[in-house]
Coordinates of C-alpha atoms in Angstrom, one line a residue:
Chain B
X1 CA 78.3 126.6 104.6
X2 CA 80.5 123.6 104.5
X3 CA 82.7 123.3 101.4
X4 CA 85.9 121.3 101.7
X5 CA 87.0 121.9 98.0
X6 CA 90.2 123.7 97.4
X7 CA 90.8 125.3 94.0
X8 CA 94.4 124.1 93.6
X9 CA 96.7 121.3 94.6
X10 CA 99.2 123.9 95.8
X11 CA 96.7 125.4 98.3
X12 CA 95.7 122.0 99.6
X13 CA 99.2 121.0 100.6
X14 CA 100.6 124.4 101.4
X15 CA 100.8 123.9 105.2
X16 CA 102.7 120.6 105.2
X17 CA 105.8 121.3 107.3
X18 CA 109.2 119.8 107.4
X19 CA 109.2 116.7 109.7
X20 CA 105.6 115.9 109.1
X21 CA 104.2 112.3 109.2
X22 CA 102.0 111.5 106.2
X23 CA 99.8 108.5 105.2
X24 CA 99.8 108.0 101.4
X25 CA 97.1 105.8 100.0
X26 CA 97.6 103.1 97.3
X27 CA 98.6 99.6 96.7
X28 CA 101.2 99.9 94.0
X29 CA 99.7 102.4 91.5
X30 CA 96.1 101.6 92.3
X31 CA 94.8 104.4 94.6
X32 CA 98.1 106.4 94.6
X33 CA 97.4 110.2 94.8
X34 CA 100.1 111.0 92.3
X35 CA 99.0 114.6 91.7
X36 CA 99.0 115.4 95.4
X37 CA 102.4 113.8 95.8
X38 CA 103.8 115.9 93.0
X39 CA 102.3 119.0 94.5
X40 CA 104.1 118.0 97.8
X41 CA 107.4 117.7 95.9
X42 CA 106.9 121.2 94.4
X43 CA 106.0 122.5 97.9
X44 CA 109.3 121.4 99.3
X45 CA 108.7 119.9 102.7
X46 CA 111.5 117.5 103.8
X47 CA 112.5 115.1 106.6
X48 CA 109.1 113.4 106.1
X49 CA 107.9 110.1 107.6
X50 CA 105.8 108.3 105.0
X51 CA 103.4 105.4 105.5
X52 CA 102.4 103.5 102.4
X53 CA 102.1 99.8 101.5
X54 CA 105.0 100.0 99.1
X55 CA 108.0 102.3 98.4
X56 CA 107.2 103.7 94.9
X57 CA 107.9 102.6 91.4
X58 CA 109.9 104.2 88.6
X59 CA 110.7 107.9 89.2
X60 CA 107.2 109.4 89.6
X61 CA 104.8 109.7 92.5
X62 CA 106.1 108.3 95.8
X63 CA 109.3 107.2 94.1
X64 CA 109.9 110.8 93.0
X65 CA 109.3 112.1 96.5
X66 CA 111.9 109.6 97.8
X67 CA 114.3 110.4 94.9
X68 CA 114.1 114.1 95.8
X69 CA 115.5 113.2 99.2
X70 CA 112.4 114.4 101.1
X71 CA 111.7 111.1 103.0
X72 CA 113.6 110.3 106.2
X73 CA 111.7 107.2 107.0
X74 CA 109.2 104.9 105.3
X75 CA 106.8 102.6 107.1
X76 CA 105.6 99.9 104.6
X77 CA 105.0 96.2 104.0
X78 CA 106.5 95.6 100.6
X79 CA 109.3 97.8 99.3
X80 CA 110.6 95.2 96.8
X81 CA 108.3 95.6 93.8
X82 CA 110.2 95.2 90.5
X83 CA 110.2 99.0 89.9
X84 CA 111.2 100.1 93.4
X85 CA 114.8 100.9 92.4
X86 CA 114.9 104.4 93.9
X87 CA 114.0 103.2 97.4
X88 CA 116.4 100.2 97.1
X89 CA 119.4 102.4 96.1
X90 CA 118.8 104.8 99.0
X91 CA 118.1 102.0 101.5
X92 CA 121.4 100.2 100.6
X93 CA 123.2 103.5 100.9
X94 CA 121.8 104.0 104.4
X95 CA 120.0 107.2 103.3
X96 CA 116.4 106.2 104.2
X97 CA 115.1 104.4 107.3
X98 CA 112.7 101.4 106.8
X99 CA 110.1 100.1 109.3
X100 CA 108.8 96.9 107.7
X101 CA 105.3 96.0 108.9
X102 CA 103.2 93.0 107.8
X103 CA 100.4 94.4 105.5
X104 CA 97.5 93.4 107.8
X105 CA 99.3 94.8 110.9
X106 CA 99.9 98.0 109.0
X107 CA 96.2 98.2 108.0
X108 CA 95.1 97.5 111.6
X109 CA 97.6 100.0 113.1
X110 CA 96.1 102.7 110.8
X111 CA 92.5 101.6 111.5
X112 CA 93.2 101.5 115.3
X113 CA 94.9 104.9 115.2
X114 CA 91.9 106.4 113.5
X115 CA 89.5 104.7 115.9
X116 CA 91.2 105.9 119.0
X117 CA 92.7 102.6 120.0
X118 CA 96.3 103.1 121.1
X119 CA 97.5 99.5 120.7
X120 CA 96.3 95.9 120.1
X121 CA 97.5 92.3 120.1
X122 CA 97.8 90.4 116.8
X123 CA 99.1 86.9 116.1
X124 CA 100.8 88.1 112.9
X125 CA 104.6 87.9 113.0
X126 CA 104.8 86.0 116.4
X127 CA 107.8 83.7 116.3
X128 CA 109.5 85.6 113.4
X129 CA 112.3 88.2 113.3
X130 CA 109.6 90.9 113.1
X131 CA 108.6 90.1 116.7
X132 CA 112.0 91.3 118.0
X133 CA 111.6 94.0 120.6
X134 CA 107.8 93.6 120.8
X135 CA 105.8 92.7 123.9
X136 CA 104.4 89.1 123.6
X137 CA 101.3 88.0 125.4
X138 CA 99.6 84.6 125.4
X139 CA 95.8 84.3 124.9
X140 CA 94.3 80.8 125.0
X141 CA 97.7 79.3 124.5
X142 CA 98.6 81.3 121.4
X143 CA 101.3 84.0 121.2
X144 CA 100.3 87.5 120.1
X145 CA 102.4 90.7 119.6
X146 CA 101.5 94.1 120.9
X147 CA 101.3 96.6 118.0
X148 CA 100.7 100.3 118.3
X149 CA 98.1 102.4 116.4
X150 CA 99.3 104.9 113.8
X151 CA 98.2 108.5 113.7
X152 CA 99.8 111.2 111.5
X153 CA 99.8 114.9 110.7
X154 CA 98.5 114.4 107.2
X155 CA 96.9 111.9 104.8
X156 CA 97.1 112.1 101.0
X157 CA 94.4 109.9 99.5
X158 CA 92.9 109.3 96.0
X159 CA 89.2 108.6 95.7
X160 CA 86.6 108.6 92.9
X161 CA 83.7 110.9 93.7
X162 CA 83.1 113.4 96.5
X163 CA 80.6 116.0 97.5
X164 CA 81.4 119.3 99.3
X165 CA 80.9 117.6 102.7
X166 CA 83.8 115.2 102.0
X167 CA 81.7 112.1 101.5
X168 CA 83.7 109.7 99.3
X169 CA 83.3 106.7 97.0
X170 CA 86.3 104.8 95.5
X171 CA 87.0 102.9 92.3
X172 CA 87.5 99.1 92.5
X173 CA 90.7 98.0 94.3
X174 CA 92.0 101.6 94.4
X175 CA 90.0 101.8 97.6
X176 CA 92.6 99.7 99.5
X177 CA 94.1 102.0 102.2
X178 CA 92.0 105.1 101.5
X179 CA 89.1 104.7 104.0
X180 CA 91.3 103.8 107.0
X181 CA 94.0 106.5 106.1
X182 CA 91.3 109.2 106.0
X183 CA 90.4 108.3 109.6
X184 CA 94.0 108.4 111.0
X185 CA 95.4 111.8 110.1
X186 CA 94.9 115.2 111.8
X187 CA 94.4 116.7 108.3
X188 CA 93.1 114.5 105.4
X189 CA 93.6 115.8 101.8
X190 CA 91.8 113.8 99.1
X191 CA 92.1 114.1 95.3
X192 CA 88.9 112.9 93.5
X193 CA 88.0 112.4 89.9
X194 CA 84.6 114.0 90.2
X195 CA 83.1 116.7 92.4
X196 CA 79.4 115.8 92.8
X197 CA 76.6 118.2 93.7
X198 CA 75.7 118.0 97.4
X199 CA 73.0 115.4 97.9
X200 CA 73.8 113.5 94.7
X201 CA 75.8 110.7 96.4
X202 CA 73.6 107.8 97.6
X203 CA 74.0 107.8 101.4
X204 CA 73.9 104.0 101.3
X205 CA 76.9 104.0 98.9
X206 CA 79.1 106.5 100.7
X207 CA 82.3 104.6 101.7
X208 CA 84.1 107.3 103.7
X209 CA 81.8 109.7 105.5
X210 CA 82.8 113.3 105.2
X211 CA 83.7 113.6 108.9
X212 CA 87.0 112.0 108.1
X213 CA 87.9 114.4 105.2
X214 CA 89.3 117.9 105.5
X215 CA 90.3 119.0 102.0
X216 CA 89.3 118.0 98.5
X217 CA 90.9 118.7 95.1
X218 CA 89.2 117.7 91.8
X219 CA 91.6 116.0 89.4
X220 CA 89.3 114.8 86.6
X221 CA 91.8 112.8 84.6
X222 CA 94.6 111.6 86.9
X223 CA 97.8 110.3 85.4
X224 CA 98.3 106.5 85.1
X225 CA 101.5 105.8 87.0
X226 CA 102.4 102.6 85.0
X227 CA 101.9 104.5 81.7
X228 CA 104.3 107.2 82.9
X229 CA 106.8 104.7 84.0
X230 CA 106.7 102.8 80.7
X231 CA 107.4 106.2 79.0
X232 CA 110.4 106.6 81.2
X233 CA 108.9 109.7 82.9
X234 CA 110.4 111.3 86.0
X235 CA 109.2 114.1 88.2
X236 CA 109.9 117.0 88.4
Chain W
X1 CA 104.8 79.3 80.2
X2 CA 107.6 77.7 82.1
X3 CA 111.2 79.1 82.1
X4 CA 112.2 76.9 85.0
X5 CA 111.0 73.6 83.7
X6 CA 113.9 71.2 83.4
X7 CA 113.6 67.6 82.2
X8 CA 110.4 66.0 83.4
X9 CA 107.8 68.0 85.4
X10 CA 104.8 70.3 85.2
X11 CA 104.8 73.8 83.6
X12 CA 103.6 76.6 85.9
X13 CA 100.0 76.6 84.5
X14 CA 99.8 72.9 85.0
X15 CA 100.8 73.2 88.6
X16 CA 98.1 75.8 89.0
X17 CA 95.6 73.5 87.4
X18 CA 96.6 70.7 89.7
X19 CA 96.2 73.0 92.8
X20 CA 92.7 74.0 91.7
X21 CA 91.7 70.3 91.4
X22 CA 91.9 70.1 95.2
X23 CA 89.8 73.2 96.0
X24 CA 86.4 72.3 97.5
X25 CA 83.1 73.7 96.2
X26 CA 82.3 77.0 98.1
X27 CA 85.9 77.5 99.3
X28 CA 87.3 81.0 99.9
X29 CA 90.9 80.9 98.6
X30 CA 93.6 83.6 98.9
X31 CA 96.2 83.6 96.2
X32 CA 99.7 84.8 97.0
X33 CA 102.1 86.8 94.9
X34 CA 103.8 85.0 92.0
X35 CA 103.0 81.5 90.8
X36 CA 99.8 81.2 92.9
X37 CA 98.2 84.1 90.9
X38 CA 97.9 81.6 88.1
X39 CA 95.4 79.4 90.1
X40 CA 92.7 82.0 89.4
X41 CA 92.7 80.8 85.7
X42 CA 91.2 77.5 86.9
X43 CA 87.9 76.7 88.6
X44 CA 87.1 73.0 88.5
X45 CA 83.8 72.0 86.8
X46 CA 80.7 72.1 88.9
X47 CA 82.4 74.0 91.7
X48 CA 82.3 77.6 92.8
X49 CA 85.5 78.9 94.3
X50 CA 85.8 82.5 95.7
X51 CA 89.3 83.8 95.1
X52 CA 90.4 86.5 97.5
X53 CA 93.2 89.0 97.0
X54 CA 94.4 90.8 100.0
X55 CA 94.5 94.2 98.2
X56 CA 90.8 94.3 98.5
X57 CA 88.7 92.0 96.2
X58 CA 86.8 88.8 96.7
X59 CA 85.4 86.9 93.7
X60 CA 87.8 87.6 90.9
X61 CA 88.6 85.5 87.8
X62 CA 91.3 85.0 85.3
X63 CA 94.1 87.5 84.5
X64 CA 92.8 90.3 82.2
X65 CA 93.3 89.9 78.5
X66 CA 95.6 92.3 76.6
X67 CA 93.7 95.5 76.0
X68 CA 91.2 94.8 78.8
X69 CA 93.6 95.8 81.7
X70 CA 92.4 98.4 84.3
X71 CA 95.2 99.8 86.5
X72 CA 92.6 100.0 89.4
X73 CA 91.6 96.3 89.1
X74 CA 94.7 94.3 90.0
X75 CA 95.6 91.4 92.2
X76 CA 98.2 91.2 95.1
X77 CA 101.0 90.7 92.5
X78 CA 99.8 94.0 90.8
X79 CA 98.6 92.1 87.7
X80 CA 95.4 93.2 86.0
X81 CA 92.5 90.8 86.7
X82 CA 88.8 90.3 85.8
X83 CA 85.8 90.0 88.1
X84 CA 83.3 87.2 88.4
X85 CA 79.6 87.8 89.1
X86 CA 79.1 88.5 92.8
X87 CA 82.5 90.1 93.4
X88 CA 83.0 92.6 96.2
X89 CA 85.6 95.3 97.0
X90 CA 86.7 96.3 100.5
X91 CA 89.4 98.3 102.3
X92 CA 92.6 96.9 103.8
X93 CA 91.4 96.6 107.4
X94 CA 88.4 94.5 106.2
X95 CA 90.5 92.5 103.9
X96 CA 92.8 91.5 106.7
X97 CA 89.9 91.0 109.1
X98 CA 88.9 88.3 106.6
X99 CA 92.4 86.8 106.8
X100 CA 93.3 87.2 110.5
X101 CA 89.7 86.5 111.6
X102 CA 89.8 82.9 110.1
X103 CA 87.4 83.5 107.2
X104 CA 89.8 82.3 104.5
X105 CA 89.6 78.5 103.9
X106 CA 92.9 78.1 102.0
X107 CA 95.8 80.3 101.2
X108 CA 98.2 79.4 98.5
X109 CA 101.7 80.9 98.8
X110 CA 104.9 80.8 97.0
X111 CA 108.0 80.0 99.1
X112 CA 111.8 80.4 99.2
X113 CA 112.0 77.4 101.6
X114 CA 109.6 74.9 103.3
X115 CA 110.8 72.7 106.1
X116 CA 109.6 69.2 106.9
X117 CA 107.9 70.5 110.1
X118 CA 105.8 72.9 108.0
X119 CA 107.9 76.0 108.6
X120 CA 107.8 78.5 105.7
X121 CA 110.3 81.2 104.7
X122 CA 109.2 83.6 101.8
X123 CA 110.0 87.2 102.8
X124 CA 113.7 87.7 103.1
X125 CA 117.0 85.9 102.6
X126 CA 118.3 87.6 105.7
X127 CA 121.4 88.7 103.7
X128 CA 122.9 92.1 104.8
X129 CA 122.0 93.9 101.6
X130 CA 118.6 92.1 101.1
X131 CA 115.5 94.3 100.8
X132 CA 113.0 92.6 103.1
X133 CA 109.4 92.6 101.9
X134 CA 106.7 90.8 103.8
X135 CA 103.4 92.0 102.3
X136 CA 100.5 90.0 103.7
X137 CA 102.3 86.7 104.0
X138 CA 102.7 86.7 107.8
X139 CA 99.0 87.7 108.3
X140 CA 98.0 84.9 105.9
X141 CA 100.0 82.2 107.7
X142 CA 98.6 83.4 111.0
X143 CA 95.0 83.5 109.9
X144 CA 94.1 81.2 107.0
X145 CA 92.7 77.8 107.9
X146 CA 95.1 76.0 105.6
X147 CA 98.4 77.0 104.0
X148 CA 99.4 75.3 100.7
X149 CA 102.6 76.1 99.0
X150 CA 103.0 76.2 95.2
X151 CA 106.6 76.3 94.0
X152 CA 109.3 75.0 91.8
X153 CA 110.9 72.1 93.5
X154 CA 114.3 73.7 93.4
X155 CA 115.7 77.2 93.0
X156 CA 116.8 78.4 89.6
X157 CA 120.3 77.3 90.6
X158 CA 119.0 73.9 91.4
X159 CA 119.2 74.1 95.2
X160 CA 116.5 72.3 97.1
X161 CA 113.6 74.5 98.4
X162 CA 112.2 71.6 100.5
X163 CA 114.5 71.4 103.4
X164 CA 115.1 69.8 106.9
X165 CA 115.1 73.3 108.5
X166 CA 114.7 76.7 106.9
X167 CA 117.9 78.7 106.8
X168 CA 116.1 81.9 105.8
X169 CA 114.1 84.0 108.4
X170 CA 110.7 82.4 109.0
X171 CA 107.3 83.7 107.8
X172 CA 105.4 81.2 109.9
X173 CA 106.1 78.2 112.1
X174 CA 104.6 74.7 111.3
X175 CA 101.8 76.1 109.1
X176 CA 102.3 74.4 105.6
X177 CA 99.9 71.4 105.0
X178 CA 100.6 70.7 101.3
X179 CA 103.2 71.4 98.7
X180 CA 102.5 71.4 94.9
X181 CA 105.7 71.6 93.0
X182 CA 106.6 71.0 89.3
X183 CA 107.6 67.5 90.3
X184 CA 105.3 66.3 93.1
X185 CA 102.3 66.7 95.4
X186 CA 103.5 66.4 99.0
X187 CA 101.7 66.4 102.3
X188 CA 103.4 67.9 105.3
X189 CA 102.6 66.0 108.4
X190 CA 103.9 63.2 110.6
X191 CA 106.7 62.3 109.9
X192 CA 107.4 65.1 107.5
X193 CA 107.3 65.2 103.7
X194 CA 104.9 62.5 102.5
X195 CA 104.8 62.0 98.7
X196 CA 101.3 61.6 97.4
X197 CA 101.8 62.2 93.7
X198 CA 104.7 62.3 91.2
X199 CA 104.9 64.1 87.8
X200 CA 105.1 61.7 84.8
X201 CA 108.7 60.6 84.4
X202 CA 109.8 61.6 87.9
X203 CA 111.0 58.8 90.2
X204 CA 110.9 58.9 93.9
X205 CA 114.7 58.4 93.9
X206 CA 115.1 61.5 91.6
X207 CA 112.8 63.5 93.8
X208 CA 114.8 62.6 96.9
X209 CA 118.0 63.8 95.2
X210 CA 116.3 67.2 94.7
X211 CA 115.0 67.4 98.3
X212 CA 117.0 68.3 101.3
X213 CA 114.9 66.3 103.8
X214 CA 113.9 62.6 103.9
X215 CA 110.8 61.8 101.8
X216 CA 108.2 59.4 103.1
X217 CA 105.4 57.3 101.5
X218 CA 102.5 55.6 103.0
X219 CA 102.9 51.9 102.3
X220 CA 99.2 51.5 101.8
X221 CA 99.0 54.5 99.5
X222 CA 102.1 54.7 97.2
X223 CA 102.5 57.8 95.1
X224 CA 100.3 58.1 92.0
X225 CA 101.1 59.9 88.8
X226 CA 99.8 63.5 88.7
X227 CA 96.8 63.6 86.4
X228 CA 95.4 66.8 84.9

């Protein structure tokens, strides 16, 4: 029988090793798997390379992982949100590496990685400082940059509903990077609000087919990151 | 609304209202982070506009009222929004396929600098200790059919944002078609900044003092007053 559900967050993240590369879903707090990230902090893996759109807010979730000194390098598009102070301090102190990638290029690199495409050409960033060191090729008179697909050891993703096969639905714009990140990791770990009986998800409404998902944990009432931040919370 | 309004000129919501006047019925319009987010509060009478936010929603409406906020329903600037009938959600690769694939009619961006040749800089000052943050801006300037800029005419310190050449690192080359500032509506074309409209009480001479590139007018079509 196929059953991808794990009984605890701890068990789901237990084998993440030092030096791992990890995709983490979310655009700001929407779609951020805060409980999985906190379990990763408890687990202790370090020297991590993290791919996320942002670089965390306040001192919870991704920001707490960074503050704990576990992240060697972050690949993201927008690390300058108003609450990204932890990243900004470490970056200015030279204690964390940043690879800045335009958001659409980041998304396509993840999608390509998950789809078995090693590299592709995109017009985004041509003629700007972000083109430095990249192969440039002209198609029909326009310049394009060669960008490489991203695959990682793990993905930590937040979704709405799942069945034991790993089929997923999402909630509103919390979908953002979830579907493509599920595709691009060797091991994809998803926290969901509701475990549904097998067969109860409408096959027409499944957003991520279970083939892209390895482990599921049910978190019925996930924390709201912005509420934690406004309370001044920090983790651990 | 405006903290930056000095002497004559439009408040931020008024600039947003003026931008929305120029959106055509049926247009798909991406709204960038910052001031452009306000444009979603306006849809001109008898027109349907589909607002797109690159974090994965098409067909959203005004900013959510107090008490109605949903942390999983936000715009690119991470502000809570509302949905209009017929809205759709999609993942990031699809959202940027819409952008890069040429399916967005107009994108409205904020800017640190715009040059008279249409260059735009809005992601980094290039300073040694600056935190660079590009988000979707480079994809948008590469893929949207038209780029309009919505901005205060000068920085908080009073320095011109409309310049001869951008001194900050570029987001895109020769892409900006129009500028809506608190003081004027300006077309970017040949031979550069062409003033189409001026805010009430703002003279062309005053506008030139606040602009670091020569302003032009079409003799046959002198600047009108901005009407809301």
